[in-house]
XYZ file of C-alpha atoms in Angstrom:
150
model
C 39.241 1.655 -40.100
C 37.328 3.226 -36.899
C 34.030 4.307 -39.140
C 33.414 0.590 -38.869
C 32.298 0.929 -35.196
C 29.205 3.241 -36.892
C 27.701 -0.228 -38.237
C 26.249 -1.174 -35.000
C 24.444 2.034 -34.541
C 23.405 2.324 -38.252
C 22.029 -1.390 -38.359
C 20.129 -0.601 -35.179
C 18.672 2.487 -36.142
C 17.537 0.935 -39.603
C 15.877 -1.495 -37.408
C 14.395 1.185 -34.702
C 12.795 2.927 -38.112
C 11.247 0.023 -39.034
C 9.684 -0.777 -35.502
C 11.650 -3.294 -34.625
C 12.936 -1.848 -31.167
C 13.056 -5.199 -29.501
C 14.975 -7.169 -32.299
C 17.634 -4.435 -32.335
C 18.095 -5.055 -28.685
C 18.866 -8.364 -28.742
C 20.665 -8.838 -32.351
C 22.555 -5.726 -32.399
C 23.339 -3.927 -29.051
C 23.743 -6.838 -27.123
C 26.314 -8.663 -29.658
C 28.070 -5.489 -29.837
C 28.241 -4.687 -26.130
C 29.409 -8.241 -25.052
C 31.279 -9.463 -28.175
C 32.999 -5.709 -29.528
C 36.306 -4.536 -27.154
C 35.509 -1.757 -25.478
C 38.619 -0.103 -25.638
C 38.502 1.159 -29.086
C 36.005 4.091 -29.840
C 35.300 6.497 -32.451
C 34.965 10.606 -31.958
C 32.543 12.071 -33.780
C 32.568 15.754 -34.042
C 31.131 17.705 -30.689
C 30.887 14.253 -29.142
C 32.735 11.994 -26.744
C 34.432 8.801 -28.096
C 31.941 6.114 -27.893
C 32.216 2.439 -28.284
C 30.320 0.606 -30.794
C 27.597 -0.862 -27.976
C 26.878 2.716 -27.120
C 26.170 3.952 -30.911
C 23.836 0.732 -31.351
C 22.288 2.040 -28.073
C 21.693 5.763 -28.882
C 18.474 5.002 -31.513
C 17.157 1.867 -29.210
C 17.593 3.827 -25.617
C 16.048 7.174 -27.596
C 13.363 5.158 -28.406
C 13.210 3.408 -25.050
C 13.335 7.134 -22.857
C 10.685 8.373 -25.033
C 8.281 5.303 -24.367
C 9.222 6.034 -20.745
C 8.015 9.557 -20.399
C 4.723 8.854 -22.262
C 4.049 6.162 -20.322
C 4.057 8.323 -17.073
C 4.813 5.107 -15.218
C 7.580 6.832 -12.711
C 8.884 4.856 -9.930
C 11.655 6.019 -6.886
C 14.653 4.170 -8.392
C 13.840 6.263 -11.831
C 13.843 9.491 -9.840
C 16.924 8.633 -8.388
C 18.776 7.543 -11.343
C 17.457 10.883 -12.782
C 18.813 12.643 -9.524
C 22.340 10.815 -10.180
C 22.746 11.714 -13.350
C 21.908 15.566 -12.567
C 23.976 15.634 -10.010
C 27.318 14.104 -11.828
C 26.140 16.680 -14.854
C 26.203 19.857 -12.325
C 29.446 18.037 -10.961
C 31.374 18.182 -14.038
C 30.097 21.046 -16.033
C 31.104 23.071 -12.714
C 34.194 21.524 -11.610
C 36.519 20.630 -14.155
C 38.908 22.926 -15.480
C 37.832 22.576 -19.156
C 34.324 23.203 -18.974
C 34.270 20.924 -22.918
C 35.377 18.202 -20.832
C 32.881 18.036 -18.305
C 29.877 18.423 -21.016
C 31.887 15.713 -23.082
C 31.287 13.672 -19.747
C 27.937 14.386 -19.184
C 26.806 13.476 -22.553
C 28.690 9.992 -22.108
C 26.872 9.532 -18.762
C 23.665 10.608 -20.737
C 24.389 7.737 -22.634
C 25.496 5.295 -20.460
C 23.906 5.544 -17.627
C 19.945 7.247 -18.422
C 20.005 5.379 -22.070
C 20.405 1.698 -20.940
C 18.438 2.502 -17.682
C 15.507 3.420 -19.858
C 16.300 0.213 -21.973
C 16.659 -2.127 -19.481
C 13.176 -0.451 -18.165
C 11.231 -0.732 -21.177
C 12.510 -3.692 -22.983
C 14.025 -5.707 -20.771
C 11.475 -5.739 -17.493
C 8.166 -6.002 -19.185
C 8.731 -8.825 -21.992
C 12.370 -9.983 -22.744
C 14.142 -11.016 -19.425
C 14.399 -14.589 -20.640
C 15.304 -13.886 -23.774
C 18.006 -11.039 -22.620
C 19.506 -13.803 -20.056
C 19.421 -16.620 -22.797
C 21.411 -14.197 -25.072
C 23.883 -13.059 -22.944
C 24.546 -16.539 -21.423
C 25.318 -17.292 -25.716
C 27.259 -14.789 -26.270
C 29.885 -15.538 -22.965
C 29.969 -19.153 -24.014
C 30.641 -18.503 -26.989
C 33.984 -15.959 -25.506
C 34.751 -18.948 -23.434
C 36.877 -20.819 -26.312
C 38.719 -17.592 -26.368
C 39.526 -16.842 -22.662
C 40.912 -20.317 -22.318
C 42.960 -19.962 -25.296
C 44.712 -16.738 -24.269
């Protein structure tokens, strides 16, 4: 049953390999982020437990991160986010009683922090602001009847 959480990641990977990164972001990552629960996760070997949205974020984020590195248009905020992640990585690895827990926390922070930031910087910021905001509003409006019922 928990293997179903890999489906958004597989769809996102398929769309990214076909060169449709923007549609993977808008049609796979955003729905899985806003409509699926983050309480349930799947733990693959050598990875921390990740939700369906994080599995969808991995291929999109890796493409965005490589584009960001190749463009060489770094800003102060990029350095601050990277330094924050590095300080988190060092503190978790050095101060965690079980070193593997620190490594898994660092991998989780890489996915949820660096990859999410690079997606926002490379995809949303240049030309997807309006489409992203519109999709977020639509998904939240879809969730309103369920929230009212509960």
